[in-house]
XYZ file of C-alpha atoms in Angstrom:
265
model
C 112.286 117.008 86.617
C 109.833 114.813 85.551
C 111.206 111.512 83.830
C 109.779 110.470 80.382
C 108.206 107.610 82.019
C 106.114 109.785 83.832
C 104.286 111.405 80.395
C 102.863 108.240 79.744
C 101.106 107.538 82.805
C 97.338 106.071 83.294
C 96.459 108.438 86.111
C 93.081 106.843 86.135
C 94.420 103.499 86.477
C 96.663 104.500 89.206
C 93.863 105.846 91.193
C 91.612 103.204 91.084
C 94.227 100.726 92.609
C 94.966 103.528 95.288
C 91.306 103.474 96.017
C 91.119 99.860 96.510
C 94.365 98.783 97.960
C 95.433 102.001 99.791
C 98.362 102.507 98.029
C 99.824 102.441 94.502
C 103.083 102.712 92.330
C 103.843 105.686 89.943
C 106.825 104.035 88.446
C 109.980 106.037 87.851
C 108.681 109.895 87.610
C 111.859 111.419 88.803
C 114.712 111.686 86.567
C 118.374 111.654 87.367
C 119.237 114.942 87.528
C 116.173 115.452 89.811
C 117.225 112.621 92.121
C 120.529 114.399 92.150
C 119.490 117.719 92.972
C 117.297 116.685 95.677
C 119.907 114.189 97.322
C 122.483 117.353 97.197
C 119.640 119.638 98.808
C 118.620 116.909 101.450
C 122.420 116.902 102.485
C 122.524 120.451 102.112
C 120.226 120.927 104.622
C 121.236 118.186 107.190
C 125.070 119.734 107.008
C 123.817 123.222 107.487
C 125.071 124.230 103.928
C 121.538 125.527 103.331
C 119.566 127.181 105.897
C 116.054 128.094 106.053
C 114.222 129.653 109.223
C 111.690 127.277 111.000
C 112.353 124.183 109.328
C 111.835 120.937 111.927
C 114.397 118.651 112.357
C 114.133 115.375 114.624
C 117.533 113.682 115.312
C 117.253 109.804 114.991
C 117.477 107.192 117.796
C 121.039 105.926 118.246
C 119.734 102.465 119.136
C 117.706 101.483 116.153
C 114.155 102.221 117.898
C 111.757 104.325 116.780
C 110.694 104.771 120.425
C 114.257 106.037 121.451
C 113.981 108.825 118.729
C 114.321 112.219 120.651
C 111.688 114.540 120.418
C 111.758 118.413 120.803
C 115.655 118.757 119.948
C 115.429 120.341 117.036
C 118.829 121.417 114.926
C 121.758 119.570 116.695
C 124.272 120.941 114.181
C 125.652 119.522 111.018
C 124.916 115.540 110.934
C 123.644 112.661 108.467
C 121.845 111.303 111.006
C 118.628 113.295 110.877
C 115.267 111.264 111.057
C 113.204 113.654 109.568
C 113.384 117.047 107.863
C 109.716 119.334 107.474
C 108.801 122.315 106.124
C 110.454 121.618 102.714
C 108.130 123.854 100.728
C 110.885 126.548 101.835
C 113.230 125.039 99.599
C 112.921 125.710 95.898
C 114.172 122.343 94.655
C 111.502 120.768 97.063
C 108.685 122.950 96.094
C 109.150 122.429 92.567
C 109.070 118.780 92.710
C 105.882 118.719 94.590
C 104.397 121.299 92.655
C 104.936 119.057 89.108
C 102.409 118.420 86.782
C 101.718 115.006 87.506
C 101.179 115.262 91.203
C 98.898 118.074 90.214
C 96.649 115.925 88.046
C 96.763 113.282 90.754
C 95.899 115.749 93.284
C 92.993 117.079 91.446
C 91.445 114.127 90.862
C 91.454 113.495 94.179
C 90.473 116.892 96.242
C 87.700 119.326 94.872
C 88.643 122.802 94.871
C 91.791 124.635 95.891
C 94.203 122.482 97.352
C 97.226 123.063 99.935
C 99.969 121.336 101.729
C 100.064 119.671 104.692
C 103.452 118.927 105.179
C 106.184 118.341 102.826
C 109.152 116.044 104.514
C 112.219 113.780 104.037
C 112.141 110.696 105.830
C 115.704 109.709 106.218
C 117.589 106.320 107.435
C 121.157 107.690 107.932
C 124.411 105.468 107.119
C 124.285 103.545 110.639
C 120.742 102.250 109.235
C 118.667 104.575 111.027
C 115.464 103.764 113.048
C 112.559 101.376 112.586
C 108.830 102.756 112.286
C 106.225 100.555 113.420
C 102.842 100.066 111.830
C 101.336 103.475 111.988
C 98.307 105.655 110.361
C 98.851 109.253 109.678
C 96.032 111.151 110.573
C 93.532 111.527 113.896
C 93.540 114.144 116.605
C 97.216 113.876 116.760
C 97.118 115.830 112.838
C 94.479 118.113 114.716
C 92.878 119.128 111.832
C 89.090 119.712 111.013
C 88.782 116.526 108.475
C 91.388 113.614 107.390
C 93.276 114.265 104.357
C 93.881 111.044 102.398
C 96.936 111.626 99.723
C 100.116 111.370 100.183
C 102.690 111.038 97.412
C 106.114 109.598 98.470
C 109.420 109.795 96.480
C 112.300 107.653 96.815
C 115.657 109.492 96.551
C 117.665 106.337 97.044
C 117.009 102.669 96.523
C 114.747 101.475 99.004
C 115.165 97.646 98.510
C 113.185 94.867 100.469
C 114.726 94.253 103.973
C 116.863 97.568 103.575
C 114.132 100.284 104.425
C 111.304 100.146 101.928
C 107.549 101.018 102.856
C 105.788 97.913 103.741
C 101.524 98.142 103.681
C 98.386 96.240 104.605
C 96.751 96.300 101.335
C 92.625 97.624 102.160
C 93.467 98.678 105.609
C 92.712 101.940 104.807
C 88.988 101.287 104.299
C 88.659 100.492 107.912
C 89.713 103.931 108.902
C 91.312 105.025 111.971
C 92.152 102.359 114.350
C 92.316 104.935 117.531
C 90.787 108.228 117.614
C 94.300 109.636 118.249
C 96.164 108.164 115.235
C 99.629 107.552 114.715
C 101.119 104.321 115.745
C 98.608 101.007 116.111
C 98.603 99.486 119.520
C 100.542 96.120 119.196
C 97.162 94.137 120.504
C 95.564 95.471 117.480
C 98.316 94.339 115.143
C 98.018 91.096 116.767
C 94.490 91.251 116.274
C 94.417 91.469 112.646
C 97.394 89.481 112.291
C 99.226 91.710 110.277
C 102.397 90.124 109.850
C 100.629 87.485 107.410
C 99.059 90.515 105.207
C 102.145 92.995 104.929
C 103.283 93.623 101.402
C 106.992 95.306 100.882
C 107.051 98.091 98.390
C 110.686 97.933 97.289
C 111.654 100.896 95.065
C 114.418 102.335 93.492
C 115.713 106.159 93.490
C 113.327 108.090 91.227
C 110.319 105.673 91.886
C 107.109 107.345 93.577
C 104.257 105.847 95.329
C 100.675 107.068 96.562
C 100.111 106.268 99.997
C 96.528 106.598 101.690
C 97.057 108.252 105.050
C 94.885 105.524 106.876
C 96.693 102.474 105.156
C 98.638 100.951 107.565
C 102.329 100.996 106.729
C 105.645 100.678 108.280
C 109.567 100.624 107.486
C 112.115 98.771 108.698
C 116.144 99.693 108.988
C 118.030 100.398 106.408
C 121.127 98.483 105.684
C 124.073 99.839 107.122
C 126.544 101.988 104.886
C 123.572 102.264 102.787
C 121.173 105.708 102.902
C 117.635 105.997 102.476
C 115.787 109.211 102.015
C 112.507 109.875 100.578
C 110.662 112.843 100.143
C 106.620 112.782 101.138
C 104.192 115.448 100.138
C 100.681 115.186 101.766
C 97.857 117.428 99.988
C 94.541 118.116 101.199
C 91.590 120.409 100.588
C 91.590 124.233 101.266
C 88.742 124.128 103.321
C 90.882 122.049 105.950
C 91.704 124.065 108.811
C 94.070 123.313 112.047
C 92.027 122.845 115.454
C 95.024 122.667 117.921
C 94.891 124.922 120.935
C 98.246 124.435 122.980
C 99.916 126.394 119.887
C 98.762 129.165 117.412
C 97.194 127.196 114.628
C 98.758 126.155 111.739
C 98.835 128.095 108.145
C 98.943 125.849 104.990
C 100.471 126.783 102.532
C 98.495 126.592 98.831
C 99.958 124.626 96.103
C 97.249 124.365 93.301
C 94.367 126.649 92.877
C 91.799 126.838 90.476
C 92.225 129.750 88.026
C 89.471 132.578 88.353
C 87.274 132.558 85.612
C 86.664 136.059 83.970
C 83.555 137.456 82.376
């Protein structure tokens, strides 16, 4: 599914930008056939035409407010208004994309040893516009890990224009680490204190383009444009040495994605 443009990508330059700014553009790396295949499968899953036991579904808020998105409901029947679908590594199409050779090159350049998947997730803003997502960081105690992952690769399956659901970041904000030990949504007073609105950079993309997003960079997205869906697939990679420390439920086991070959004698 890799596009022709992906073959000549200068990974070193991309990663240098990523290290400095907390994000980087990969350009158009998913070809037209891949875009259509993943769009189709995303809708298959939301509409119940393809089912995998154990997948996670979160319905979207009907108000357009992130704070109103219901928690813990799971699958609520066929709908194109789900906000999140998780555990997409269960699906062969999404698994093939997240394991592509370009993503492997990038992950191996950042992560030593064997590499596992923290999550493979679809973020969706439906035909009604979906909901906003405030500034947040992907880590902290909410994630329940022994070490903080720092590599997410976000692929647009639909156009995400400025003012229409694109990611927005505060460049360089990852360098200060987590704002709170808990992680997640950044408290409004800290957003005001940082004068975030004066530093925000929108990252509009076309379908098939991908972005690297550091877990600690401040990022958000607004609502989509009514009648125009915004599907995006994100995979978070981390070292296989990372373990889950949650205690309320059984610790998570993370699926391996890129293993170093065993050298023979």
